[in-house]
Tab-separated table of C-alpha atoms and ligand atoms in Angstrom:
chain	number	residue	atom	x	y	z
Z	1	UNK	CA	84.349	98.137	93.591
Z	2	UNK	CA	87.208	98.017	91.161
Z	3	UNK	CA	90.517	97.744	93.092
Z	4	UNK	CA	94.503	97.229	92.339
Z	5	UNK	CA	96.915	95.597	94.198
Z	6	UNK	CA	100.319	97.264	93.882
Z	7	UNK	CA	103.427	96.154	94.707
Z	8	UNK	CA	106.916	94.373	94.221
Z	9	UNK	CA	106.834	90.787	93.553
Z	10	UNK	CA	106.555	88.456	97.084
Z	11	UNK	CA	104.850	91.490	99.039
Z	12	UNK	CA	101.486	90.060	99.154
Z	13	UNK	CA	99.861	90.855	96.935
Z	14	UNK	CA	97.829	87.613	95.852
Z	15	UNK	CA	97.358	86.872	99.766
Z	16	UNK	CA	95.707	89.714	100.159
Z	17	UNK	CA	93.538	89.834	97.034
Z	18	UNK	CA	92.137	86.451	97.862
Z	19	UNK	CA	90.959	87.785	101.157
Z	20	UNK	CA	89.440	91.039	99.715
Z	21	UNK	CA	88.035	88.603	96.658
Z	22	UNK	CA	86.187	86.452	99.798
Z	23	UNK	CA	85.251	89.488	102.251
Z	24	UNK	CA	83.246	91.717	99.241
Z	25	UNK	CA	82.353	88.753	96.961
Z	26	UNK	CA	84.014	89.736	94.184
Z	27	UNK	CA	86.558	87.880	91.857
Z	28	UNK	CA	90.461	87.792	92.082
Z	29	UNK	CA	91.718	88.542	88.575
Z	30	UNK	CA	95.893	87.341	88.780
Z	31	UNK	CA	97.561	87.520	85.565
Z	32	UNK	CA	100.354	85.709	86.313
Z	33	UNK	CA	97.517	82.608	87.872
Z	34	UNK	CA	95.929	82.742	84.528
Z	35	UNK	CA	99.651	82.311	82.943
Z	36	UNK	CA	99.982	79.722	84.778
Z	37	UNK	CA	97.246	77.910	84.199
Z	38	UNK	CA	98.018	78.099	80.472
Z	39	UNK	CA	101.366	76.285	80.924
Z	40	UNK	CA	99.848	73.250	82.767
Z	41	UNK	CA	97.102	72.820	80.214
Z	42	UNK	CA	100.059	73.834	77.394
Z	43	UNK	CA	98.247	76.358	75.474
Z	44	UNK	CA	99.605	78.086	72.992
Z	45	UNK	CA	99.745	81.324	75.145
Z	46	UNK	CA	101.499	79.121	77.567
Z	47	UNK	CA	104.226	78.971	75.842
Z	48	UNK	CA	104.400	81.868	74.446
Z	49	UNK	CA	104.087	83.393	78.176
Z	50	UNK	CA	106.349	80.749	79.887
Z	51	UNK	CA	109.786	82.185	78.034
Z	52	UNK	CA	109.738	85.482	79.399
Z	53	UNK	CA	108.221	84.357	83.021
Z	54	UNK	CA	110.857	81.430	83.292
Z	55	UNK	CA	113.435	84.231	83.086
Z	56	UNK	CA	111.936	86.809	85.171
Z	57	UNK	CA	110.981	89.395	82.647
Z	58	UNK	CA	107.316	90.564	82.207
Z	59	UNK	CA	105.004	89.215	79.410
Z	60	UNK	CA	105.096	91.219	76.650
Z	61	UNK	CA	101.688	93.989	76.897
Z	62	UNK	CA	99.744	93.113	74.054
Z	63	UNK	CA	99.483	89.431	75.088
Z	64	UNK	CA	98.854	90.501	78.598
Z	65	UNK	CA	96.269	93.158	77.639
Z	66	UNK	CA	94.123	91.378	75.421
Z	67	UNK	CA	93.925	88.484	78.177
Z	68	UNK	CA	93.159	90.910	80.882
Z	69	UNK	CA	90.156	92.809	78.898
Z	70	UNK	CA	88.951	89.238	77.854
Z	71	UNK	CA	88.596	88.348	81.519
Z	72	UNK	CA	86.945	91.274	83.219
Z	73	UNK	CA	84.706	91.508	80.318
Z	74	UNK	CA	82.770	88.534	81.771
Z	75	UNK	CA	79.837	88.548	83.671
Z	76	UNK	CA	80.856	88.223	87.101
Z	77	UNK	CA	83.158	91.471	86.730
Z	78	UNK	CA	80.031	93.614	86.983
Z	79	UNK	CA	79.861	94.230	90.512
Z	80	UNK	CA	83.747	94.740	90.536
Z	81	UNK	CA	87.092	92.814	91.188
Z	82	UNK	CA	90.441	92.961	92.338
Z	83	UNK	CA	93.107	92.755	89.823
Z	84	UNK	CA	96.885	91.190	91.556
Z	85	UNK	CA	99.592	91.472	89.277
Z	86	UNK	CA	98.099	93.716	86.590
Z	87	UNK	CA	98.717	96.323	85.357
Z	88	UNK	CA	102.289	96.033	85.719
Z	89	UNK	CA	103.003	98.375	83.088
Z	90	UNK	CA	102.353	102.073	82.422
Z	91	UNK	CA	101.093	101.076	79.206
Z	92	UNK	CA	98.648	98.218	80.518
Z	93	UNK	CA	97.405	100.816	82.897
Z	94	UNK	CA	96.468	103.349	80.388
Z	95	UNK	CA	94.786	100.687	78.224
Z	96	UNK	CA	92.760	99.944	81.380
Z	97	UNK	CA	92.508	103.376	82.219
Z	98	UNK	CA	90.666	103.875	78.566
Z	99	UNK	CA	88.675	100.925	78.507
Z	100	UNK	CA	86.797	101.765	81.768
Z	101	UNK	CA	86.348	105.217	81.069
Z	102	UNK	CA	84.140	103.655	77.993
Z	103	UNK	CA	81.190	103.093	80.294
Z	104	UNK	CA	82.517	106.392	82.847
Z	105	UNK	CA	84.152	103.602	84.468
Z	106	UNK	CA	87.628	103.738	86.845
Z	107	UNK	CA	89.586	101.881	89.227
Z	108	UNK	CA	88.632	103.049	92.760
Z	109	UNK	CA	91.314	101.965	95.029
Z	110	UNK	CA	95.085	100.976	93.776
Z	111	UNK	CA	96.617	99.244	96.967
Z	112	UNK	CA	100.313	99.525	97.030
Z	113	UNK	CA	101.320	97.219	99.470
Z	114	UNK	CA	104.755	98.159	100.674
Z	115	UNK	CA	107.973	95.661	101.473
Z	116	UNK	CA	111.393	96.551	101.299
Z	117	UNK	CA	113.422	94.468	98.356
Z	118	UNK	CA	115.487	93.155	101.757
Z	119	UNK	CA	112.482	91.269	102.894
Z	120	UNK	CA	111.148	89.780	99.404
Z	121	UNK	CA	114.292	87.138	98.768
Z	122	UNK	CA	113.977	85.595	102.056
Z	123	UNK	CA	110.153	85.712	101.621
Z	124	UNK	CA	110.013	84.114	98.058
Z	125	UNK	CA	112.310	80.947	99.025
Z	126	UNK	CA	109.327	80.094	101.406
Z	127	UNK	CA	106.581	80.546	99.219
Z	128	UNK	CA	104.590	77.411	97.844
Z	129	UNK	CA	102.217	77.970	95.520
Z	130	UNK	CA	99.052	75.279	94.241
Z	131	UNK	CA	98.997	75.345	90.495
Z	132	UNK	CA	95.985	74.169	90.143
Z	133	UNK	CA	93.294	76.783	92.266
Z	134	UNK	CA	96.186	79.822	92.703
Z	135	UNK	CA	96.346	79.372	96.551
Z	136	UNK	CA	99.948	80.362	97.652
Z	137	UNK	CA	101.114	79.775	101.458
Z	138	UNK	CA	104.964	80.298	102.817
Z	139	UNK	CA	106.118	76.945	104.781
Z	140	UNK	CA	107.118	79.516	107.483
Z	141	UNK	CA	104.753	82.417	107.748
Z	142	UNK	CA	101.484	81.415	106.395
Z	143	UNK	CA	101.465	77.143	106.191
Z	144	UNK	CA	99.183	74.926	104.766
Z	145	UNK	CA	97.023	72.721	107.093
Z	146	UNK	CA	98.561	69.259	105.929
Z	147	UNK	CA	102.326	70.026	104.423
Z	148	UNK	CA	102.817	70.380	100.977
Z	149	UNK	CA	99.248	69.784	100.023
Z	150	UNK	CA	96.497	72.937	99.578
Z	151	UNK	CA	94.205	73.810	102.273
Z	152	UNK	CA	91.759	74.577	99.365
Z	153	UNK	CA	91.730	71.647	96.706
Z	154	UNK	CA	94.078	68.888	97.956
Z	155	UNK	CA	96.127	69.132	95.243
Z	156	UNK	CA	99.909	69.280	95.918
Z	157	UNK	CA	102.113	72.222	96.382
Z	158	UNK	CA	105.237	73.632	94.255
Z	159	UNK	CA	107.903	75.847	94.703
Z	160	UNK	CA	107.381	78.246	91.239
Z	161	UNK	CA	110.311	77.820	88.738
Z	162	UNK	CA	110.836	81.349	89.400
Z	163	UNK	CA	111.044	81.884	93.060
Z	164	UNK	CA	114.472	80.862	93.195
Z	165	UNK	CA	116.961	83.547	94.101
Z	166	UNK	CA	118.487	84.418	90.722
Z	167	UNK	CA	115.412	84.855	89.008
Z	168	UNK	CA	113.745	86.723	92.049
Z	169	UNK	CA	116.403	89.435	91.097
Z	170	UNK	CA	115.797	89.678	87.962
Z	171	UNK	CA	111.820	90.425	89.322
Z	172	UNK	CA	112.981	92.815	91.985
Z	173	UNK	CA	114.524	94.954	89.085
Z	174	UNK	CA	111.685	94.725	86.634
Z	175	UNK	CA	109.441	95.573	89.356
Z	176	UNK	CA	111.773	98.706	90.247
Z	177	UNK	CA	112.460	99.862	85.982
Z	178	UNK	CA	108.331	98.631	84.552
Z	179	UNK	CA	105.737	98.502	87.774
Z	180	UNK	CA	107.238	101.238	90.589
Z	181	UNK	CA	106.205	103.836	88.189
Z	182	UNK	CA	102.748	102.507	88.872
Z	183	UNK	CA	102.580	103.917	92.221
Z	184	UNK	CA	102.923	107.472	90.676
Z	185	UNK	CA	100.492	106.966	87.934
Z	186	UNK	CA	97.658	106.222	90.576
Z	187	UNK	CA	98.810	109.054	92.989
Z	188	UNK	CA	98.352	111.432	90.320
Z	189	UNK	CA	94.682	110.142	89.869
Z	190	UNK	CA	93.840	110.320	94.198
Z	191	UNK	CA	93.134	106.648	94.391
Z	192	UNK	CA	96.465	105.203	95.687
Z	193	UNK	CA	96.883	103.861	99.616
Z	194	UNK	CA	100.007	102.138	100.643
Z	195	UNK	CA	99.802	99.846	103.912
Z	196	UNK	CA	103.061	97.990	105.350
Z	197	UNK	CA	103.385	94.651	104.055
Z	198	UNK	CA	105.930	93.722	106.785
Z	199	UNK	CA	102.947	93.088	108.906
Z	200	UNK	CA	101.310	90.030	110.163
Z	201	UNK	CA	98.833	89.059	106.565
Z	202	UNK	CA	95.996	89.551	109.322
Z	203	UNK	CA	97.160	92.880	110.687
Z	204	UNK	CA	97.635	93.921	106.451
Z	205	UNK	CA	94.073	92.617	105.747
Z	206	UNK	CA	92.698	94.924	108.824
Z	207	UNK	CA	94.396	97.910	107.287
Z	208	UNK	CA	93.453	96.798	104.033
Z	209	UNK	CA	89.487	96.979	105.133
Z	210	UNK	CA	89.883	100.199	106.954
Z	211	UNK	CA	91.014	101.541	103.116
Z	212	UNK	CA	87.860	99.829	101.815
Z	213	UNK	CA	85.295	100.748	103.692
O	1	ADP	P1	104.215	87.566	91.768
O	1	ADP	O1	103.255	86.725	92.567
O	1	ADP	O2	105.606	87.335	92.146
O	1	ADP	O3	103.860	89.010	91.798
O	1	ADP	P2	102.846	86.804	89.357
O	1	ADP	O4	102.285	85.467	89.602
O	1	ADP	O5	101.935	87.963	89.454
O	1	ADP	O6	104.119	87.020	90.273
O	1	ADP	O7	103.530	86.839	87.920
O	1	ADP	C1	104.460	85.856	87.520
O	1	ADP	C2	105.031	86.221	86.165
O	1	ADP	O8	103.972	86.278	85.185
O	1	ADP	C3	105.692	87.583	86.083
O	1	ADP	O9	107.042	87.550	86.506
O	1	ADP	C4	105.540	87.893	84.587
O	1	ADP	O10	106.498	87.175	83.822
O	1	ADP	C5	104.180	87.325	84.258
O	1	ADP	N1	103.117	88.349	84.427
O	1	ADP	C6	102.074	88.311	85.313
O	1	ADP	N2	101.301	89.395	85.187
O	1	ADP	C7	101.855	90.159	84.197
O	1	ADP	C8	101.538	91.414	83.608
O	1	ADP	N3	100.490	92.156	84.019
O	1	ADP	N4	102.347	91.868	82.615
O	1	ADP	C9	103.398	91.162	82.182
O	1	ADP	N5	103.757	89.981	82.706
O	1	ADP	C10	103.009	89.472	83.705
O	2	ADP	P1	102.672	88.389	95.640
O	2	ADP	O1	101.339	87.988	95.099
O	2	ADP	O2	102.776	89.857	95.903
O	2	ADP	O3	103.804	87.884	94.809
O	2	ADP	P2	102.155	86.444	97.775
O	2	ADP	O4	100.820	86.820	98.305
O	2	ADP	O5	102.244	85.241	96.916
O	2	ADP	O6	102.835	87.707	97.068
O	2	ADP	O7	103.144	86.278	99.020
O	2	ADP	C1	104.515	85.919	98.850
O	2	ADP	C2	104.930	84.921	99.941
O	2	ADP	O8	104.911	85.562	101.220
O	2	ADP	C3	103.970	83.736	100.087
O	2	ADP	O9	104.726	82.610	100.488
O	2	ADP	C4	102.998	84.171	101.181
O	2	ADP	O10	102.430	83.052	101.854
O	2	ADP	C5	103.920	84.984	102.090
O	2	ADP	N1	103.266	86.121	102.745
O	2	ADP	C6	102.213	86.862	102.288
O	2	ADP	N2	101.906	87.861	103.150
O	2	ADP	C7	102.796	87.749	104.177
O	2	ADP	C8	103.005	88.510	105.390
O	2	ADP	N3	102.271	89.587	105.689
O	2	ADP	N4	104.019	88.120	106.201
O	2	ADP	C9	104.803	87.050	105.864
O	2	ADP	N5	104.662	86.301	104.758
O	2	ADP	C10	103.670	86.643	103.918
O	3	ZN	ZN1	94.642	74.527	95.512
């Protein structure tokens, strides 16, 4: 199963892919996790990425692209995954679009997961993310066993350069001008579902399933 996770920035997206990724054994593919993880070991794509996420913009599509292709071209993509934070383009989505439809591939489920922009700032300030496996908790909502360290590896947790309000903004209206236009693009092609991201993450994850199944 090939599946999308849509939405604005802070709705959920990567909490929920990490729970689909464990429930139908297949990877979680985020883009901006793979980023990420080029900063901290300072790879050239690091940099190049870290300008335009430091300020909130997206990472320009060829350099996102070629990554993304790169990644679910390896082996344990063959059963499926679930892709959080990409495409985030129309552009990235049509380059998808073509490169599945190479082997009469698609993307079976895009799941927009719905939060109004009202809900995101307050959400984002709370968020604390581990840099080192992608796990992300929210000191209020969602917290880790042992503060400020991850449930997963131990290793200690950060609030992201760009959760801070300004920049979370900035991301609200990319989101709205590059990604929203997403939602359309997968309507058109009968695979979209939105659920409310407002929601206890459990209660999302049980809607989530019912979509899946
Ligand atoms: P969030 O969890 O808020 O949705 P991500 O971790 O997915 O954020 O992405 C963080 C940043 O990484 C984005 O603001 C953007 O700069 C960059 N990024 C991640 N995925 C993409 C993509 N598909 N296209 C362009 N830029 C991306
Ligand atoms: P995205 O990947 O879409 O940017 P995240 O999954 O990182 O979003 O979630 C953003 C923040 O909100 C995190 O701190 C996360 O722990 C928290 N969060 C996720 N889902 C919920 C929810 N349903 N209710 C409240 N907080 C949530
Ligand atoms: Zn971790």
């Amino acid at each position: 199963m090939k599946i999308v996770m849509l939405g604005a920035p802070g709705a959920g997206k990567g909490t929920q892919a990490s729970m689909i990724a464990e429930n139908f054994g297949i990877p979680h593919i985020s883009t901006g996790d793979i980023f990420r993880a080029n900063i901290k070991n300072g790879t050239e794509l690091g940099k190049e990425a870290k300008a335009y996420m430091d300020k909130g913009e997206l990472v320009p599509d060829e350099l996102t692209v070629r990554l993304l292709l790169d990644r679910v071209a390896q082996d344990d993509c063959k059963e499926g995954y679930v892709l959080d934070g990409f495409p985030r383009t129309i552009p990235q989505a049509e380059v998808l679009e073509k490169e599945l439809e190479k082997t009469g591939d698609k993307i079976d489920k895009a799941v927009n997961v719905d939060v109004p922009d009202e809900n995101i700032v307050r959400r984002m300030s709370g968020r604390r993310a581990c840099l080192k496996c992608g796990a992300t908790y929210h000191i209020v909502h969602i917290p880790p066993k042992k503060e400020g360290i991850c449930d997963v590896c131990g290793s200690e947790l950060v609030l992201r350069d760009d959760d801070k309000e300004e920049t979370v903004k900035n991301r609200l209206d990319v989101y709205h001008k590059q990604t929203s236009p997403l939602i359309d693009f997968y309507s058109k092609r009968n695979v979209l579902e939105t659920v409310d991201g407002t929601k206890d993450s459990k209660e999302v994850f049980e809607d989530i399933k019912k979509i899946l199944k």
